[in-house]
C-alpha positions as MATLAB code, in Angstrom:
seq = 'YQSRKFKYGSVATVFTVSFVAIVVIFNIIFSALANKYMWYIDMTTEQVFTLSDEAKDIMSDIKNEVNIYFASEPDVLMTTGSSAAFTRYIYTTALQLEEAFDNINVECVNVLKHPSFFRDFYTTAATDIDTDSVVIESNGEVRVLAAESFFTFNDTTDLNSVWAYSGEKKMISGIMQVTQADTPKVVFTTEH';
ca = [
      -7.450  -26.964   50.871;
      -7.887  -30.712   51.041;
     -11.480  -30.599   49.935;
     -12.418  -32.261   46.637;
     -14.224  -28.983   45.471;
     -11.110  -26.816   45.844;
      -8.785  -29.396   44.250;
     -10.930  -29.761   41.062;
     -11.956  -26.178   41.026;
      -8.398  -24.774   41.074;
      -7.350  -27.287   38.512;
     -10.224  -26.038   36.222;
      -9.166  -22.385   36.919;
      -5.510  -23.069   36.100;
      -6.537  -24.830   32.901;
      -8.777  -21.896   31.925;
      -6.219  -19.245   32.743;
      -3.537  -21.284   30.802;
      -5.728  -21.708   27.793;
      -6.599  -17.942   27.615;
      -2.972  -17.076   28.002;
      -1.993  -19.322   25.177;
      -4.751  -17.875   22.980;
      -3.627  -14.334   23.695;
       0.092  -15.052   23.033;
      -0.754  -16.939   19.769;
      -2.858  -13.973   18.717;
       0.051  -11.456   19.372;
       2.527  -13.608   17.563;
       0.180  -14.311   14.639;
      -0.629  -10.533   14.378;
       2.914   -9.508   14.254;
       3.767  -11.981   11.593;
       0.665  -11.117    9.599;
       1.610   -7.445    9.758;
       5.228   -8.158    8.771;
       4.676  -10.595    5.930;
       1.248   -9.088    4.934;
      -0.824  -12.195    5.448;
      -4.184  -10.637    4.557;
      -7.174  -11.911    2.872;
      -9.673   -9.705    1.028;
     -13.019  -10.806    2.484;
     -15.045   -7.956    0.784;
     -17.617   -9.479   -1.558;
     -16.463   -7.299   -4.385;
     -12.774   -8.044   -3.829;
     -12.053   -4.400   -3.398;
      -8.462   -4.905   -2.130;
      -7.439   -7.551   -4.655;
      -6.138   -6.909   -8.119;
      -9.166   -7.407  -10.599;
      -8.942   -9.603  -13.752;
      -9.540   -6.375  -15.799;
      -6.548   -4.923  -14.126;
      -4.348   -7.970  -14.909;
      -5.465   -7.798  -18.497;
      -4.473   -4.181  -18.908;
      -1.090   -4.703  -17.158;
      -0.352   -7.706  -19.370;
      -0.123   -5.424  -22.314;
       2.546   -3.152  -20.722;
       5.977   -4.420  -21.397;
       8.056   -1.473  -20.196;
      10.016   -1.530  -16.924;
       7.923    0.561  -14.397;
       9.317    1.731  -11.067;
       6.929    2.740   -8.255;
       8.544    4.619   -5.480;
       7.100    5.364   -2.117;
       8.400    8.320   -0.230;
       8.342    6.555    3.181;
       9.737    3.297    4.536;
       7.534    0.094    4.536;
       6.976    0.193    8.265;
       5.638    3.628    8.171;
       3.473    2.782    5.124;
       1.968   -0.180    6.957;
       1.265    1.430   10.237;
      -2.307    2.177   11.271;
      -2.080    5.903   11.903;
      -4.494    8.492   10.368;
      -2.391    9.207    7.134;
      -0.992    5.653    7.123;
      -4.607    4.247    6.600;
      -4.181    5.793    3.024;
      -0.793    4.426    2.301;
      -1.319    0.988    3.602;
      -3.948    0.251    0.890;
      -1.933    1.844   -1.910;
       1.283    0.208   -0.884;
      -0.599   -3.208   -0.710;
      -1.860   -2.574   -4.260;
       1.671   -1.702   -5.623;
       3.014   -4.966   -4.001;
       0.290   -7.156   -5.727;
       1.221   -5.548   -8.998;
       4.882   -6.213   -8.401;
       4.124   -9.855   -7.441;
       2.034  -10.436  -10.450;
       4.340   -8.731  -13.043;
       7.947   -9.030  -13.500;
       8.267   -5.597  -15.111;
       6.999   -3.757  -12.077;
       9.401   -2.809   -9.345;
       8.257   -1.228   -5.983;
      10.785    0.494   -3.795;
      10.479    2.627   -0.560;
      12.925    5.554   -0.260;
      12.470    7.826    2.604;
      12.225   11.409    1.209;
      13.261   12.856    4.540;
      16.490   10.886    4.754;
      17.362   10.858    0.959;
      15.734   13.986   -0.765;
      18.257   13.973   -3.586;
      16.921   10.620   -4.796;
      13.740   12.244   -5.811;
      15.376   15.304   -7.487;
      14.868   13.878  -10.980;
      11.096   13.377  -10.307;
      10.222   17.066   -9.902;
       8.543   17.738  -13.252;
       7.493   21.321  -12.372;
       8.143   23.922   -9.841;
       4.760   22.991   -8.377;
       5.610   19.390   -7.926;
       5.675   18.441   -4.126;
       6.903   15.053   -2.843;
       5.749   14.342    0.579;
       6.110   11.354    2.878;
       2.756   10.073    1.521;
       3.545   10.548   -2.219;
       3.728    7.827   -4.779;
       6.225    8.230   -7.788;
       5.453    6.190  -10.932;
       8.308    6.350  -13.356;
       9.272    4.567  -16.752;
      11.789    5.473  -19.276;
      12.074    9.084  -17.998;
       8.336    9.650  -17.826;
       7.233   10.534  -14.193;
       3.854   10.900  -12.470;
       3.711   12.052   -8.760;
       0.615   11.212   -6.998;
      -0.519   12.233   -3.611;
      -1.974    9.470   -1.463;
      -5.307   11.190   -1.366;
      -5.670   10.943   -5.056;
      -6.229    7.156   -4.699;
      -9.468    7.725   -2.795;
     -12.834    9.302   -3.401;
     -14.156   11.531   -0.716;
     -17.528   12.753    0.335;
     -16.140   16.131    1.238;
     -12.901   17.064   -0.448;
     -12.127   19.408    2.506;
     -12.426   16.512    5.147;
     -10.020   13.672    4.533;
     -11.842   11.634    7.122;
     -14.759   11.317    4.807;
     -13.522    8.645    2.551;
     -16.162    7.285    0.252;
     -14.127    4.771   -1.846;
     -10.796    3.212   -2.525;
     -10.023    3.619   -6.224;
      -6.307    2.754   -5.992;
      -6.324    0.042   -8.532;
      -7.666    2.424  -11.133;
      -5.428    5.280  -10.239;
      -2.228    3.188  -10.040;
      -2.852    1.527  -13.396;
      -3.853    4.904  -14.992;
      -0.456    6.321  -13.793;
       1.329    3.329  -15.259;
      -0.393    3.668  -18.607;
       0.462    7.318  -18.627;
       4.222    6.842  -18.151;
       4.421    3.916  -20.512;
       2.667    5.411  -23.589;
       4.518    4.819  -26.757;
       4.010    8.124  -28.076;
       4.061   11.051  -25.612;
       2.575   14.025  -27.244;
       4.792   17.167  -27.181;
       3.851   20.753  -28.087;
       6.505   23.126  -29.257;
       5.913   26.999  -29.627;
       8.308   28.892  -31.687;
       8.422   32.680  -31.355;
       9.713   35.415  -33.551;
       9.834   33.515  -36.844;
];
């Protein structure tokens, strides 16, 4: 224990183990904070997960109040499970819209805990609001979108064959649909 080799070798080992432990602890803390506060940087060359300038131009023309409701809680939307991989991107896009525009409001309401909240959003008997649904509403106009509709698939029967994320396009398209100034209506009269 008194040899010079053992003393300096053990000090180097302690420093190495301490340094690795500090790096691991820092990584865990930073990852938790990044997940909670969404500290993400879009490093794709096409900026796929960031609002485009075209989207911002289109959205700047929309003055109506728009509500975007997610049928799950934020922590469920941001997890990394199989179906949550879809909702994470969609939720991030909606939050970017909310941050960029004052007339966009994003809210998460768990459809399993509060099914009556979504009662007014059932537009037809075929409307189905699940935990991965996104509801876009403005002035009584409603669009209910499934999470899968924000993606393009190689094979529509296999949800694991995602080919592209087209969430920005789908989200803005839904917003434009509910904020149209003149919504066309068709009335049929019978026995006249």
